[in-house]
Amino acid sequence: MGLWTMLGAMYLATYVMMMARTYSICIRMIRVRDPSNIMLIYNKIGFMAFSIGVFLLVPLIPKVAFSDKARKSFCIGYVNSVTQENK
């Protein structure tokens, strides 16, 4: 295997782990805080926006895929920004 193949596989695996570990939690938290949120109304477009954003953030925050504390902080920050709550 080449270097680029390994790096691509690691990037893709980290992206899949981040999506699996954060998306459902974030949507559940948004549903509790703001049931009329645009992420819930247009759920397919919201999923696409979330997945593209996470795909771009993988090199910056790979810790979210592996650490429960980092995942919790990421989900709380994301939900606060989507629901416009700045506490």
XYZ file of C-alpha atoms in Angstrom:
87
model
C 0.000 0.000 0.000
C 1.137 3.455 -0.783
C 1.347 6.384 1.578
C -1.569 8.238 -0.019
C -3.768 5.163 0.189
C -3.067 4.842 3.903
C -3.685 8.542 4.563
C -6.915 8.451 2.567
C -8.105 5.373 4.433
C -7.319 6.970 7.803
C -9.115 10.183 6.784
C -12.183 8.279 5.604
C -12.285 6.058 8.688
C -12.036 9.062 11.002
C -14.802 10.823 9.060
C -17.116 7.806 9.318
C -16.447 7.502 13.051
C -17.153 11.208 13.599
C -20.423 10.977 11.683
C -21.510 7.832 13.520
C -20.643 9.249 16.931
C -22.012 12.799 16.573
C -24.879 13.134 14.093
C -27.595 11.257 15.960
C -26.671 12.899 19.268
C -26.736 16.385 17.740
C -30.095 15.813 16.035
C -31.602 14.449 19.244
C -30.361 17.491 21.196
C -31.707 19.877 18.544
C -35.079 18.091 18.614
C -35.304 18.612 22.395
C -34.259 22.283 22.343
C -36.019 23.522 19.205
C -38.500 21.160 17.507
C -39.124 23.677 14.700
C -35.442 24.020 13.756
C -34.557 24.129 10.076
C -32.178 21.151 10.513
C -35.200 19.036 11.426
C -37.570 20.447 8.826
C -35.145 19.924 5.934
C -33.424 16.877 7.365
C -31.783 15.677 4.133
C -30.212 19.059 3.402
C -29.265 19.359 7.075
C -27.551 15.970 6.931
C -25.656 16.974 3.816
C -24.511 20.252 5.396
C -23.450 18.453 8.580
C -21.579 15.749 6.681
C -19.744 18.244 4.456
C -18.806 20.318 7.492
C -17.527 17.296 9.385
C -15.631 16.115 6.294
C -13.792 19.437 6.179
C -13.139 19.449 9.933
C -11.611 15.954 10.148
C -7.978 17.170 10.000
C -8.668 19.905 12.567
C -10.585 17.918 15.192
C -9.874 14.188 14.837
C -10.053 13.873 18.622
C -13.864 13.972 18.386
C -13.829 10.533 16.776
C -11.982 8.952 19.700
C -12.651 10.948 22.888
C -15.993 11.090 24.685
C -15.129 14.428 26.310
C -14.243 16.014 22.961
C -17.383 14.559 21.383
C -19.547 16.024 24.145
C -17.942 19.458 23.752
C -18.336 19.336 19.970
C -22.008 18.315 20.130
C -22.878 20.962 22.724
C -21.096 23.664 20.733
C -22.714 22.595 17.475
C -26.214 22.471 18.942
C -25.743 25.845 20.642
C -24.671 27.407 17.360
C -27.501 25.820 15.352
C -30.177 26.753 17.883
C -28.640 30.213 18.457
C -28.069 29.690 22.164
C -24.891 31.366 23.367
C -24.709 30.492 27.027
